[in-house]
Amino acid sequence: MFDYLRDPQEIYAKSFATIEAEADLARFSDDQRPVAIRIIHACGMVEIADQIAFGGDVIANATDALRNRKPILCDAEMVRHGIISRLLPAENPVLCTLNDGDTHGLARQMGTTRSAAAVEAWADHIEGAIIAIGNAPTALFHLLDAIHHGRMAKPAAIIGMPVGFVGARESKDALIEYAGDVPFITLRGRFGGSAVTAATVNALARLAR
Amino acid sequence: MFDYLRDPQEIYAKSFATIEAEADLARFSDDQRPVAIRIIHACGMVEIADQIAFGGDVIANATDALRNRKPILCDAEMVRHGIISRLLPAENPVLCTLNDGDTHGLARQMGTTRSAAAVEAWADHIEGAIIAIGNAPTALFHLLDAIHHGRMAKPAAIIGMPVGFVGARESKDALIEYAGDVPFITLRGRFGGSAVTAATVNALARLAR
């Protein structure tokens, strides 16, 4: 009834050819380029290329961390479930502490969101880890504050792509300005989300293999 | 260190106030409006309002189906994990058949993608169900074809929001043109994804309670 492309390999090839033809990728280095392409692929928007920001030697740092079996810490279950386990080079643990038993009470006690409170439970895993924040601006703010004040160790890389109308843009601007020597990947502006965040992790995992 | 809004209720209120102020919602009916707002909220893009299309009496049909404990059939695990169980009015089953044992072999045999092959396993659950497609254009094409030819019963509603550069726009245009008397919600164009799809289901669930 419908005439459409059904072969997975052809679909991927045509998708990436369209991105190469339409997106402005000139400013990306050779190692950043495949990550940028996967971000664009995940959201179907070539214009998002202009919003992608890489900080520090993030590709090398993140791929080393993945090879060294460092965990991936996610702010949301959707991010966790978007990460493709079989791509990970060392069966890396993928953790989301949002629904841990005490985040609700802790959030109330701290006067913040459950997403921000859930970051506290990252303390034991964060050194050299990959951070994947694809939902909550408050999680990213809380993390930056904890690292800046030395309350938490430094991760290998922060993928910070929260989405929304309150704090998303501001938390990503804060990441760019205050990450210090922690490498990062982000998307400027309101857009972000679990799909682009998971796609970034998956792209890094492919590079790490 | 950072000055940002931490109270969840205030964050929601300010988010929705921003959407009301910036998005053009005039063309939506009273029952469509909260769904449109949640879609915009999930992606941080007020301009997506122009791409939202409702077909048939989709809000009434979908909320009735949810109250009647009909299942929600998802094309991707990210969609499934974006649906908030506690919002569902009747502990509705949320199914994703993508990683069922035989989808890979079935896809090869059928000469299509695994996402399209996974739709075949919906046959026993689809009558009166809610469909939530947030990833694969081939799943939406395959489903429309199966319904059109009477190989599958009719669902109560199709939420069809696949994303990407190959077939996404076309499959959603096909949904609008060939859904027949099956009500639907879609986003015209390349953009879509698991977050907006799950947000649509969650919005319908809130209306059904």
Coordinates of C-alpha atoms in Angstrom, one line a residue:
Chain A
M1 CA 0.0 0.0 0.0
F2 CA 2.8 2.5 0.9
D3 CA 6.1 2.8 -0.9
Y4 CA 8.7 3.3 1.8
L5 CA 12.3 2.3 2.5
R6 CA 12.3 -0.9 4.7
D7 CA 16.0 -1.9 4.7
P8 CA 17.6 -0.8 8.0
Q9 CA 21.1 -0.2 6.4
E10 CA 19.6 1.8 3.6
I11 CA 17.5 3.9 6.0
Y12 CA 20.7 4.7 8.1
A13 CA 22.7 5.5 5.0
K14 CA 20.1 7.8 3.5
S15 CA 19.5 9.5 6.9
F16 CA 23.2 10.2 7.4
A17 CA 23.6 11.4 3.7
T18 CA 20.7 13.8 4.3
I19 CA 22.3 15.2 7.5
E20 CA 25.7 15.6 5.7
A21 CA 24.0 17.4 2.8
E22 CA 21.8 19.7 4.9
A23 CA 23.6 20.3 8.2
D24 CA 26.4 22.8 8.7
L25 CA 29.1 20.5 10.3
A26 CA 32.2 22.5 9.2
R27 CA 33.1 23.8 12.6
F28 CA 33.3 20.3 14.2
S29 CA 36.6 18.5 14.5
D30 CA 36.9 15.0 13.1
D31 CA 36.2 13.3 16.4
Q32 CA 33.3 15.6 17.3
R33 CA 31.6 15.2 13.9
P34 CA 30.1 11.6 14.4
V35 CA 28.7 12.7 17.8
A36 CA 27.1 15.8 16.2
I37 CA 25.6 13.7 13.4
R38 CA 24.0 11.3 15.9
I39 CA 22.5 14.2 17.9
I40 CA 21.0 15.6 14.7
H41 CA 19.8 12.1 13.8
A42 CA 18.0 11.6 17.1
C43 CA 15.9 14.7 16.8
G44 CA 15.4 15.1 13.0
M45 CA 16.6 18.8 13.1
V46 CA 19.6 19.8 11.1
E47 CA 19.4 23.3 12.6
I48 CA 20.3 22.0 16.0
A49 CA 23.9 21.7 14.8
D50 CA 24.3 25.4 15.7
Q51 CA 23.4 24.8 19.3
I52 CA 25.9 21.9 20.0
A53 CA 28.8 22.9 22.2
F54 CA 31.8 20.8 23.0
G55 CA 34.0 21.7 26.0
G56 CA 37.6 20.4 26.7
D57 CA 38.8 17.1 25.3
V58 CA 35.5 15.5 25.8
I59 CA 35.6 12.8 23.2
A60 CA 39.0 11.4 24.4
N61 CA 38.0 11.7 28.0
A62 CA 34.6 10.1 27.6
T63 CA 35.8 7.2 25.4
D64 CA 38.7 6.5 27.8
A65 CA 36.2 6.4 30.7
L66 CA 33.9 4.1 28.8
R67 CA 36.8 1.7 28.0
N68 CA 37.7 1.8 31.7
R69 CA 34.3 0.5 32.7
K70 CA 33.3 3.7 34.4
P71 CA 29.6 4.0 35.0
I72 CA 27.1 6.2 33.2
L73 CA 24.9 8.3 35.6
C74 CA 21.5 9.3 34.2
D75 CA 19.0 11.8 35.6
A76 CA 16.0 10.0 34.1
E77 CA 14.8 6.5 33.3
M78 CA 14.2 7.5 29.7
V79 CA 17.9 8.4 29.3
R80 CA 18.9 5.1 30.9
H81 CA 16.6 3.1 28.6
G82 CA 17.8 5.0 25.5
I83 CA 21.4 3.8 26.1
I84 CA 22.1 0.7 24.0
S85 CA 23.8 -1.7 26.3
R86 CA 25.4 -3.8 23.6
L87 CA 27.3 -0.7 22.3
L88 CA 29.0 -0.1 25.6
P89 CA 32.7 -1.3 25.4
A90 CA 33.0 -2.7 28.9
E91 CA 29.6 -3.7 30.1
N92 CA 29.5 -0.3 31.9
P93 CA 26.9 0.1 34.6
V94 CA 24.1 2.5 33.7
L95 CA 22.5 4.0 36.8
C96 CA 19.5 6.2 37.5
T97 CA 18.9 7.1 41.1
L98 CA 15.7 9.1 40.5
N99 CA 13.4 6.4 41.8
D100 CA 15.6 5.3 44.7
G101 CA 13.7 5.0 48.0
D102 CA 14.5 8.2 49.7
T103 CA 14.7 10.8 46.9
H104 CA 11.2 12.2 47.6
G105 CA 11.9 12.8 51.3
L106 CA 15.4 14.1 50.6
A107 CA 14.1 16.5 48.0
R108 CA 11.6 17.9 50.5
Q109 CA 14.3 18.2 53.2
M110 CA 16.6 20.0 50.7
G111 CA 13.9 22.2 49.3
T112 CA 14.5 21.2 45.8
T113 CA 13.3 18.8 43.1
R114 CA 13.5 15.0 43.2
S115 CA 15.9 15.2 40.2
A116 CA 18.3 17.4 42.1
A117 CA 18.1 15.3 45.2
A118 CA 18.8 12.1 43.2
V119 CA 22.2 13.6 42.2
E120 CA 23.3 13.3 45.8
A121 CA 23.3 9.5 45.4
W122 CA 25.8 9.8 42.6
A123 CA 28.6 10.7 45.1
D124 CA 30.0 7.2 45.4
H125 CA 30.1 6.6 41.6
I126 CA 30.9 10.0 40.1
E127 CA 34.7 10.0 40.0
G128 CA 35.7 9.6 36.3
A129 CA 32.1 8.7 35.4
I130 CA 30.0 9.8 32.4
I131 CA 27.1 12.1 33.4
A132 CA 24.0 12.0 31.2
I133 CA 21.4 14.7 32.1
G134 CA 18.6 14.8 29.6
N135 CA 15.7 16.0 31.5
A136 CA 16.1 18.2 34.6
P137 CA 17.8 21.6 34.7
T138 CA 17.8 21.4 38.5
A139 CA 19.9 18.2 38.3
L140 CA 22.5 20.0 36.2
F141 CA 22.6 23.1 38.4
H142 CA 22.9 20.9 41.5
L143 CA 25.7 18.8 40.1
L144 CA 27.7 21.9 38.9
D145 CA 27.4 23.4 42.4
A146 CA 28.5 20.2 44.1
I147 CA 31.5 19.8 41.9
H148 CA 32.4 23.5 42.1
H149 CA 32.4 23.4 45.9
G150 CA 34.3 20.1 46.0
R151 CA 31.4 18.2 47.6
M152 CA 31.7 15.7 44.7
A153 CA 34.6 14.3 42.7
K154 CA 35.0 15.2 39.1
P155 CA 33.3 13.1 36.4
A156 CA 35.2 12.3 33.1
A157 CA 32.5 14.2 31.1
I158 CA 29.1 15.8 31.5
I159 CA 26.6 15.4 28.8
G160 CA 24.2 18.1 29.8
M161 CA 21.0 18.4 27.7
P162 CA 18.1 19.2 29.9
V163 CA 14.9 20.5 28.2
G164 CA 12.2 23.0 28.9
F165 CA 11.1 26.5 29.7
V166 CA 12.5 27.1 33.2
G167 CA 16.2 26.7 33.8
A168 CA 17.1 24.6 30.8
R169 CA 18.8 27.3 28.8
E170 CA 20.3 28.8 32.0
S171 CA 21.7 25.5 33.3
K172 CA 23.4 24.8 30.0
D173 CA 24.9 28.3 29.9
A174 CA 26.1 27.6 33.5
L175 CA 27.7 24.3 32.3
I176 CA 29.5 26.1 29.5
E177 CA 30.7 28.8 31.9
Y178 CA 31.4 26.9 35.1
A179 CA 32.4 23.4 34.1
G180 CA 36.1 24.3 34.7
D181 CA 38.3 21.5 33.6
V182 CA 35.4 19.0 33.3
P183 CA 34.8 18.3 29.6
F184 CA 31.2 18.5 28.4
I185 CA 28.8 18.3 25.5
T186 CA 25.6 20.4 25.5
L187 CA 22.9 21.9 23.4
R188 CA 22.4 25.7 23.9
G189 CA 18.8 26.9 24.4
R190 CA 15.6 25.3 25.5
F191 CA 15.7 22.1 23.4
G192 CA 17.3 19.0 24.7
G193 CA 15.9 15.7 26.1
S194 CA 16.4 12.1 26.8
A195 CA 16.7 11.1 23.1
V196 CA 19.6 13.4 22.2
T197 CA 21.3 12.7 25.5
A198 CA 21.1 8.9 25.0
A199 CA 22.2 9.3 21.4
T200 CA 25.3 11.2 22.5
V201 CA 26.2 8.4 24.9
N202 CA 25.6 5.8 22.2
A203 CA 27.8 7.8 19.8
L204 CA 30.6 8.0 22.3
A205 CA 30.2 4.2 23.0
R206 CA 30.6 3.5 19.3
L207 CA 33.8 5.6 19.2
A208 CA 35.1 3.8 22.3
R209 CA 34.9 0.3 20.8
Chain B
M1 CA 26.2 29.4 43.8
F2 CA 23.5 29.5 41.2
D3 CA 20.2 31.2 41.6
Y4 CA 17.5 29.0 40.1
L5 CA 13.9 27.9 40.7
R6 CA 13.9 24.7 42.8
D7 CA 10.2 24.3 43.8
P8 CA 8.6 21.7 41.5
Q9 CA 5.2 23.3 41.6
E10 CA 6.6 26.7 40.8
I11 CA 8.7 25.2 37.9
Y12 CA 5.6 23.7 36.4
A13 CA 3.5 26.8 36.9
K14 CA 6.1 29.0 35.3
S15 CA 6.7 26.5 32.4
F16 CA 3.0 26.4 31.6
A17 CA 2.6 30.2 31.9
T18 CA 5.5 30.6 29.4
I19 CA 3.8 28.2 27.0
E20 CA 0.5 30.0 27.3
A21 CA 2.2 33.3 26.7
E22 CA 4.3 32.3 23.7
A23 CA 2.6 29.5 21.9
D24 CA -0.3 29.9 19.5
L25 CA -2.9 27.6 20.9
A26 CA -6.0 29.4 19.5
R27 CA -6.9 26.7 17.0
F28 CA -7.1 23.9 19.6
S29 CA -10.4 22.9 21.2
D30 CA -10.7 22.9 25.0
D31 CA -10.0 19.2 25.3
Q32 CA -7.1 19.3 22.8
R33 CA -5.4 22.2 24.5
P34 CA -3.9 20.4 27.6
V35 CA -2.5 17.7 25.3
A36 CA -0.9 20.4 23.0
I37 CA 0.6 22.1 26.0
R38 CA 2.2 18.9 27.3
I39 CA 3.7 18.2 23.9
I40 CA 5.2 21.6 23.8
H41 CA 6.4 21.2 27.4
A42 CA 8.2 18.0 26.6
C43 CA 10.3 19.4 23.8
G44 CA 10.8 23.0 24.9
M45 CA 9.6 24.3 21.5
V46 CA 6.6 26.6 21.3
E47 CA 6.8 26.6 17.5
I48 CA 5.9 22.9 17.4
A49 CA 2.3 23.9 18.1
D50 CA 1.9 24.5 14.4
Q51 CA 2.8 20.9 13.6
I52 CA 0.3 19.2 16.0
A53 CA -2.6 17.5 14.2
F54 CA -5.6 15.9 15.9
G55 CA -7.8 13.5 13.9
G56 CA -11.3 12.3 14.9
D57 CA -12.6 12.4 18.4
V58 CA -9.3 11.3 19.7
I59 CA -9.4 12.8 23.2
A60 CA -12.7 11.1 24.0
N61 CA -11.8 7.8 22.4
A62 CA -8.4 7.6 24.0
T63 CA -9.6 8.6 27.5
D64 CA -12.4 6.0 27.3
A65 CA -9.9 3.3 26.2
L66 CA -7.6 4.2 29.1
R67 CA -10.5 4.1 31.6
N68 CA -11.5 0.7 30.2
R69 CA -8.0 -0.7 31.0
K70 CA -7.0 -1.0 27.3
P71 CA -3.3 -1.5 26.8
I72 CA -0.8 1.0 25.4
L73 CA 1.4 -0.5 22.7
C74 CA 4.7 1.2 22.2
D75 CA 7.3 0.9 19.4
A76 CA 10.3 1.7 21.6
E77 CA 11.5 1.0 25.2
M78 CA 12.1 4.8 25.6
V79 CA 8.4 5.5 25.0
R80 CA 7.4 2.8 27.4
H81 CA 9.6 4.1 30.1
G82 CA 8.4 7.7 29.5
I83 CA 4.8 6.7 30.4
I84 CA 4.2 7.4 34.1
S85 CA 2.4 4.3 35.4
R86 CA 0.8 6.1 38.4
L87 CA -1.1 8.4 36.0
L88 CA -2.8 5.6 34.2
P89 CA -6.4 5.4 35.4
A90 CA -6.8 1.6 35.4
E91 CA -3.3 0.1 35.8
N92 CA -3.3 -0.3 32.0
P93 CA -0.7 -2.6 30.6
V94 CA 2.1 -0.8 28.7
L95 CA 3.7 -3.1 26.1
C96 CA 6.8 -2.9 23.9
T97 CA 7.4 -6.0 21.7
L98 CA 10.5 -4.7 20.0
N99 CA 12.9 -6.9 22.0
D100 CA 10.7 -10.0 21.9
G101 CA 12.6 -13.1 21.0
D102 CA 11.8 -13.5 17.4
T103 CA 11.6 -9.9 16.0
H104 CA 15.0 -10.1 14.4
G105 CA 14.3 -13.2 12.5
L106 CA 10.8 -12.1 11.6
A107 CA 12.2 -8.8 10.3
R108 CA 14.7 -10.5 8.1
Q109 CA 12.0 -12.9 6.8
M110 CA 9.6 -10.0 6.1
G111 CA 12.4 -7.8 4.5
T112 CA 11.7 -5.0 6.9
T113 CA 12.9 -3.4 10.1
R114 CA 12.7 -4.9 13.5
S115 CA 10.4 -2.1 14.5
A116 CA 7.9 -3.0 11.8
A117 CA 8.2 -6.7 12.5
A118 CA 7.5 -6.0 16.2
V119 CA 4.1 -4.5 15.2
E120 CA 3.0 -8.0 14.1
A121 CA 3.0 -9.1 17.8
W122 CA 0.4 -6.3 18.6
A123 CA -2.3 -8.3 16.8
D124 CA -3.7 -9.9 19.9
H125 CA -3.8 -6.7 21.9
I126 CA -4.6 -3.9 19.4
E127 CA -8.4 -3.9 19.4
G128 CA -9.4 -0.7 21.2
A129 CA -5.9 -0.1 22.4
I130 CA -3.8 3.1 22.4
I131 CA -0.9 3.0 20.0
A132 CA 2.2 5.1 20.9
I133 CA 4.8 5.2 18.1
G134 CA 7.7 7.6 18.9
N135 CA 10.6 6.3 17.0
A136 CA 10.2 4.2 13.8
P137 CA 8.4 5.5 10.7
T138 CA 8.4 1.8 9.4
A139 CA 6.3 0.8 12.4
L140 CA 3.7 3.4 11.6
F141 CA 3.6 2.5 7.9
H142 CA 3.4 -1.2 8.8
L143 CA 0.5 -0.6 11.2
L144 CA -1.5 1.6 8.8
D145 CA -1.1 -1.0 6.1
A146 CA -2.2 -3.8 8.4
I147 CA -5.3 -1.9 9.6
H148 CA -6.2 -0.7 6.1
H149 CA -6.2 -4.3 4.8
G150 CA -8.1 -5.6 7.8
R151 CA -5.2 -7.8 9.0
M152 CA -5.4 -6.1 12.3
A153 CA -8.3 -4.8 14.4
K154 CA -8.7 -1.0 14.9
P155 CA -7.1 0.7 17.9
A156 CA -8.9 3.4 19.9
A157 CA -6.3 5.9 18.9
I158 CA -2.9 6.2 17.2
I159 CA -0.3 8.6 18.7
G160 CA 2.1 8.6 15.7
M161 CA 5.2 10.7 16.3
P162 CA 8.2 9.0 14.7
V163 CA 11.3 11.1 14.2
G164 CA 14.0 11.4 11.5
F165 CA 15.1 12.0 8.0
V166 CA 13.7 8.9 6.2
G167 CA 10.0 8.3 6.2
A168 CA 9.1 10.2 9.4
R169 CA 7.4 13.1 7.6
E170 CA 5.9 10.7 5.0
S171 CA 4.5 8.2 7.6
K172 CA 2.8 11.0 9.5
D173 CA 1.3 12.4 6.3
A174 CA 0.1 8.8 5.6
L175 CA -1.4 8.7 9.1
I176 CA -3.3 11.9 8.5
E177 CA -4.5 10.8 5.1
Y178 CA -5.2 7.1 5.6
A179 CA -6.2 6.7 9.3
G180 CA -9.8 6.4 8.2
D181 CA -12.0 6.4 11.2
V182 CA -9.2 5.7 13.6
P183 CA -8.6 8.9 15.7
F184 CA -5.0 10.1 15.9
I185 CA -2.6 12.7 17.3
T186 CA 0.6 13.5 15.3
L187 CA 3.3 16.0 14.6
R188 CA 3.8 17.0 11.0
G189 CA 7.4 17.0 9.7
R190 CA 10.6 15.4 10.7
F191 CA 10.5 16.1 14.4
G192 CA 8.9 13.7 16.9
G193 CA 10.3 11.2 19.4
S194 CA 9.8 9.2 22.5
A195 CA 9.5 12.2 24.8
V196 CA 6.7 13.9 23.0
T197 CA 4.9 10.6 22.4
A198 CA 5.1 9.6 26.1
A199 CA 4.1 13.1 27.1
T200 CA 1.0 12.8 24.9
V201 CA 0.0 9.5 26.6
N202 CA 0.6 11.0 30.0
A203 CA -1.6 14.0 29.1
L204 CA -4.4 11.7 28.0
A205 CA -4.0 9.7 31.2
R206 CA -4.4 12.9 33.3
L207 CA -7.6 13.7 31.3
A208 CA -8.9 10.1 31.9
R209 CA -8.6 10.2 35.6

